[in-house]
Coordinates of C-alpha atoms in Angstrom, one line a residue:
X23 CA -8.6 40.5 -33.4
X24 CA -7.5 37.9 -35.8
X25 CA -7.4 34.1 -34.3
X26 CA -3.8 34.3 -34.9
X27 CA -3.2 37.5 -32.7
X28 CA -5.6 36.1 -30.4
X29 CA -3.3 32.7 -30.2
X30 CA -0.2 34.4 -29.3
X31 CA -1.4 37.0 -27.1
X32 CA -3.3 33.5 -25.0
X33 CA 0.5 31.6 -25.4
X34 CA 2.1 35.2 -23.7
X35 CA -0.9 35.5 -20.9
X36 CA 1.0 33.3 -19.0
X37 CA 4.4 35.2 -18.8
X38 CA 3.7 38.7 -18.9
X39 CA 1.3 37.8 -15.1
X40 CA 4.5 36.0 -14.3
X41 CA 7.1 39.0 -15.0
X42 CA 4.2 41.3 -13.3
X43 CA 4.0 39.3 -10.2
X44 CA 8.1 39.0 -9.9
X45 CA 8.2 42.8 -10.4
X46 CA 5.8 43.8 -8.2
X47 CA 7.4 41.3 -5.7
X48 CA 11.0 43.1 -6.2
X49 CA 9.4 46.6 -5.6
X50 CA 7.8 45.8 -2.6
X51 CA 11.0 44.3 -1.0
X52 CA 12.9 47.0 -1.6
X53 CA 10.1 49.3 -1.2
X54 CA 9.4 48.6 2.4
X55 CA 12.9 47.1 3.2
X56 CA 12.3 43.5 4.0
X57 CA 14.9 41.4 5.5
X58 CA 16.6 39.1 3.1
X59 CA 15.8 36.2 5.7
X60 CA 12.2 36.7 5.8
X61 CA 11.6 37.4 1.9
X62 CA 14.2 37.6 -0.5
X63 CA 14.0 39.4 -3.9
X64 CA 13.3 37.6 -7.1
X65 CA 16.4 38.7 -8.3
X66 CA 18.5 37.0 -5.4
X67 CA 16.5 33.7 -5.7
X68 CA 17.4 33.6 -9.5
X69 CA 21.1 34.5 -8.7
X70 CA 21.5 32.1 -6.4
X71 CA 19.4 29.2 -8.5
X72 CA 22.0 30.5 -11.6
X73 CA 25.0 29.8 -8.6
X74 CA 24.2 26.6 -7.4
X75 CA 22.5 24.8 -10.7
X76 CA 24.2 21.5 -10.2
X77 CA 23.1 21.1 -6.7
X78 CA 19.6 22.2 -7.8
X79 CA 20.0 19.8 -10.7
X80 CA 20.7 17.1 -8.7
X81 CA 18.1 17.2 -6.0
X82 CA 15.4 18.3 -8.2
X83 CA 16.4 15.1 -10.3
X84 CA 15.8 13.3 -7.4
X85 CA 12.4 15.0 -6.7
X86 CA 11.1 14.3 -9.9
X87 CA 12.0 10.7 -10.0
X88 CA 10.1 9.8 -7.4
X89 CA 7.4 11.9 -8.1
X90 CA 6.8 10.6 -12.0
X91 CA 7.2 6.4 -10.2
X92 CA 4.7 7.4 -7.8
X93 CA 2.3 9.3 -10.3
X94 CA 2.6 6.3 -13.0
X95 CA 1.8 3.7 -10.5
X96 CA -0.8 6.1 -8.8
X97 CA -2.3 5.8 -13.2
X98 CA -2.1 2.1 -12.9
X99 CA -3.8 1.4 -9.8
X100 CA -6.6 4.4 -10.6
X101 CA -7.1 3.1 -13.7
X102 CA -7.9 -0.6 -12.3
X103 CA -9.9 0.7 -9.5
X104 CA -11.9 3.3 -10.8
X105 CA -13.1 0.8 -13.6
X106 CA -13.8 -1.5 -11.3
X107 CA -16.3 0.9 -9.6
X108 CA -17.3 2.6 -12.6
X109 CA -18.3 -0.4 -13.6
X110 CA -19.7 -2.3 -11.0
X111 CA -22.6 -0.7 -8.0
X112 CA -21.7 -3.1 -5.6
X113 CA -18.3 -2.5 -6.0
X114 CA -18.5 1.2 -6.0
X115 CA -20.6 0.6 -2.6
X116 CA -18.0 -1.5 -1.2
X117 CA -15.1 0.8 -1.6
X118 CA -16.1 4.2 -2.2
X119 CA -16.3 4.8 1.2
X120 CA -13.0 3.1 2.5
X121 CA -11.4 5.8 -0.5
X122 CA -13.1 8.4 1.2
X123 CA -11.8 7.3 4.3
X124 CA -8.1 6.9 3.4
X125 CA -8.4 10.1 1.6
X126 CA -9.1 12.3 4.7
X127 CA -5.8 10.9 6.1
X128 CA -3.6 13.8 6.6
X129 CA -0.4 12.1 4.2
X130 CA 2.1 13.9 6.4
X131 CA 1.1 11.8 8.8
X132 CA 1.7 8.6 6.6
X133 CA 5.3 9.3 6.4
X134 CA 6.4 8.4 9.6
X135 CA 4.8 4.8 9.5
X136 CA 6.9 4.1 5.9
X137 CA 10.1 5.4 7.5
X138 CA 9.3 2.7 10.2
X139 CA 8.4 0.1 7.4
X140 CA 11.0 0.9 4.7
X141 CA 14.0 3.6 6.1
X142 CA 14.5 6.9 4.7
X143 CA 15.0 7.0 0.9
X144 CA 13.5 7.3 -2.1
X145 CA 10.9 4.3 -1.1
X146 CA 8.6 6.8 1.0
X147 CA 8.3 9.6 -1.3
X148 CA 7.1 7.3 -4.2
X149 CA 4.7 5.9 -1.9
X150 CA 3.5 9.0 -0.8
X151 CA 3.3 10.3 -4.4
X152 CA 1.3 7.6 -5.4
X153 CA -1.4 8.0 -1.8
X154 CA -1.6 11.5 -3.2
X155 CA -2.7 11.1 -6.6
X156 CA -4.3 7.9 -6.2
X157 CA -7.6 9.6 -5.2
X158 CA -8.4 11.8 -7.9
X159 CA -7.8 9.5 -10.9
X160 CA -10.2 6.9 -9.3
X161 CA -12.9 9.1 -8.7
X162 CA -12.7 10.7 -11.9
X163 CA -12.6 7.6 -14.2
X164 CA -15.4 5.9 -12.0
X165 CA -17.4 9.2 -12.5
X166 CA -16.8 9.2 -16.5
X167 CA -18.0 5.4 -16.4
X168 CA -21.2 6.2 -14.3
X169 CA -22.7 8.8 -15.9
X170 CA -23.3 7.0 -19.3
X171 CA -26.7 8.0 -20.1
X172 CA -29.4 5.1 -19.1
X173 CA -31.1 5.9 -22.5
X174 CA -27.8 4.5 -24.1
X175 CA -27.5 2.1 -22.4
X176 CA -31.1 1.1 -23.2
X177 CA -29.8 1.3 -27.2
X178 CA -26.9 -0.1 -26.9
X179 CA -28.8 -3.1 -25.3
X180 CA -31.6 -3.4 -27.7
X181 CA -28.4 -3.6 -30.6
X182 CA -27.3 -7.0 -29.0
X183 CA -24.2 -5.3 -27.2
X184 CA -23.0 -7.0 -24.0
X185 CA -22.2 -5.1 -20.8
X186 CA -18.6 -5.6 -21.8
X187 CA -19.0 -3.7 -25.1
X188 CA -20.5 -1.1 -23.7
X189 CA -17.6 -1.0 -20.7
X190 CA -15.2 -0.6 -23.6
X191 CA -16.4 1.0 -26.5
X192 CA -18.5 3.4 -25.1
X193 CA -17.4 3.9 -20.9
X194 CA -13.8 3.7 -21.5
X195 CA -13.7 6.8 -24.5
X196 CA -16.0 8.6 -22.4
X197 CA -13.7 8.3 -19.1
X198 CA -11.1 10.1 -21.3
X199 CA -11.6 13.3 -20.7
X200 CA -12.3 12.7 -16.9
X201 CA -9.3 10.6 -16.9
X202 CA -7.1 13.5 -18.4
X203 CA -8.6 15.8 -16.2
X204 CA -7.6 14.4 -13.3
X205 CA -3.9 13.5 -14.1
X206 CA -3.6 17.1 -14.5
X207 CA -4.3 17.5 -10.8
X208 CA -2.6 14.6 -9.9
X209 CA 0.9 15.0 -10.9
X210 CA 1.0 18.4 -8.8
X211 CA -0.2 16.4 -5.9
X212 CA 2.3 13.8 -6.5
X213 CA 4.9 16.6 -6.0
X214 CA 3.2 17.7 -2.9
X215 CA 3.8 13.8 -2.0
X216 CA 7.4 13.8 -2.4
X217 CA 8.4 16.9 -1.5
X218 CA 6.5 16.4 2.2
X219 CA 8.2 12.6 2.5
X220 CA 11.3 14.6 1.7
X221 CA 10.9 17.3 4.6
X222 CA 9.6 14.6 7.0
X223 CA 12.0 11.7 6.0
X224 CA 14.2 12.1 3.5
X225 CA 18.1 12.0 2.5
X226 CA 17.7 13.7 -1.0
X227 CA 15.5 15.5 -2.8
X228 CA 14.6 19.3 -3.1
X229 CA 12.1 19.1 -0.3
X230 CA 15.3 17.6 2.0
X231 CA 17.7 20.5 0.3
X232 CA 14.8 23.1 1.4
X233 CA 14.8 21.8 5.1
X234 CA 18.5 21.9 5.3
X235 CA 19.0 25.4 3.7
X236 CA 15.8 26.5 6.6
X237 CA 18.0 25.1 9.0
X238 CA 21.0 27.4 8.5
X239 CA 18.2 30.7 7.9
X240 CA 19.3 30.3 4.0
X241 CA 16.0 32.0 2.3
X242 CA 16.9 32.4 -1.0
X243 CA 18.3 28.4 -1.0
X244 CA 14.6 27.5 0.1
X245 CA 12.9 29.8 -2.5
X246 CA 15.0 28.7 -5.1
X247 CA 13.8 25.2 -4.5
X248 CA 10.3 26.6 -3.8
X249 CA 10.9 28.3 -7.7
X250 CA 12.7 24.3 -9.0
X251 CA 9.1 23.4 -8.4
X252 CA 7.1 25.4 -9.3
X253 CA 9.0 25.0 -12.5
X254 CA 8.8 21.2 -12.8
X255 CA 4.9 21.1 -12.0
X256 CA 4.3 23.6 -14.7
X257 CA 6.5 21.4 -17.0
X258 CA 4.7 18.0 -16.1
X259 CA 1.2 19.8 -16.4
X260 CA 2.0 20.7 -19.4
X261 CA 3.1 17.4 -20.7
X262 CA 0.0 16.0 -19.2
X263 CA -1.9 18.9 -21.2
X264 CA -0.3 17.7 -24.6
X265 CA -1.3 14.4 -24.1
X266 CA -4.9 14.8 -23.2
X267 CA -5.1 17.1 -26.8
X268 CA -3.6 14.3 -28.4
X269 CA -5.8 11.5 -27.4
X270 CA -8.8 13.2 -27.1
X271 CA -8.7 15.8 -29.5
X272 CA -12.4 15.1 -30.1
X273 CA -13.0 16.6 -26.8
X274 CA -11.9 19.8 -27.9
X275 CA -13.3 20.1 -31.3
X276 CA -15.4 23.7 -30.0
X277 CA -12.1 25.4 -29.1
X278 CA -10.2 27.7 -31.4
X279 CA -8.2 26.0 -33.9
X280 CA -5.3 28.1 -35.8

């Protein structure tokens, strides 16, 4: 197989499991005659997504609004504090555990308490976004920080560098990768955040459109938001995905190029 064949059948993986998965689903409703209310068919989910795009389009613009504040904030404060214990032991022994702590809170249960501190809105789903994904970037930049190898350290020392050089020219490029890794995880999280604030407390947003097409038994409404999604967390993992290649391309120097 040439590495060009090999390229486009890896860039079609993707969609043919996708096609196979919505087919199989379509057979089996029909097949075994499922209710429309308890599963609908593919093909009714797209028909009615295709029917009501604008109201789709309008909630899902909502969704990812707050989802992309939250996750940039949840980048900015990960960033700060996973250097911070990355960089420092009795920092990390300080406040690694509180993190773990906060981190076992069920979020769901957060959203109540910020509708009591800041109303319904948009204001509780960024929030949430940002708890969500906080979590993962700190613990993955601290990680990339604290495993520099003590034997480089040692070299780096004996050269005259400072424990700020070696912070920044050596820590930081290696946190990269970890970095990129984890924002990849976090910006599906951050849509887990929004889209529960909305269920639990919202006034917009697809996860608020869901809960008020459940209320009236509409299935294929609440799939087709389900699908809106799906669609935008592929999108923003794959904008993540283009980013991490193009700042750390060095990372990926053993992979196939074409």
């Amino acid at each position: 197989m040439t590495p060009g064949t090999e390229r486009i059948l890896r860039l079609a993986m993707p969609w043919l499991a996708m096609a196979v998965l919505l087919i199989v689903w379509e057979v089996a409703v029909v097949v075994f005659d499922v209710a429309e209310i308890i599963l609908p068919r593919p093909s009714r989910i797209f028909a009615v997504m295709v029917q009501r795009w604008d109201i789709l389009l309008a909630f899902c613009g909502d969704t990812l609004w707050t989802t992309v504040v939250g996750f940039l904030l949840a980048i900015a404060g990960g960033l700060v504090m996973g250097l911070a214990i990355g960089a420092s032991p009795f920092v990390y022994a300080g406040l690694y555990p509180l993190l773990i702590a906060f981190n076992a809170i069920p979020k769901v249960a957060l959203v109540p308490i910020l509708m009591i501190w800041v109303g319904v809105g948009a204001t509780p789903a960024v929030v949430t976004a940002f708890v969500i994904s906080f979590f993962p970037i700190v613990v993955n930049v601290a990680t990339g920080l604290a495993t520099i190898e003590p034997e480089m350290r040692d070299v780096l020392r004996s050269l005259g560098a400072t424990r700020t050089e070696i912070l920044t020219k050596v820590g930081i490029p290696r946190a990269m990768p970890y970095l990129f890794a984890s924002l990849k995880v976090a910006i599906t999280l951050a849509f887990i955040g929004s889209v529960i604030s909305e269920t639990v407390g919202g006034n917009r947003g697809i996860g608020f459109l869901m809960l008020s097409a459940g209320a009236r038994n509409d299935a294929p409404t609440t799939f087709a938001g389900l699908f809106a999604i799906a669609v935008m967390g592929v999108i923003m993992y794959a904008v993540c995905a283009l980013v991490e290649k193009r700042m750390t391309r060095w990372a990926f120097r053993g992979e196939l190029v074409t």
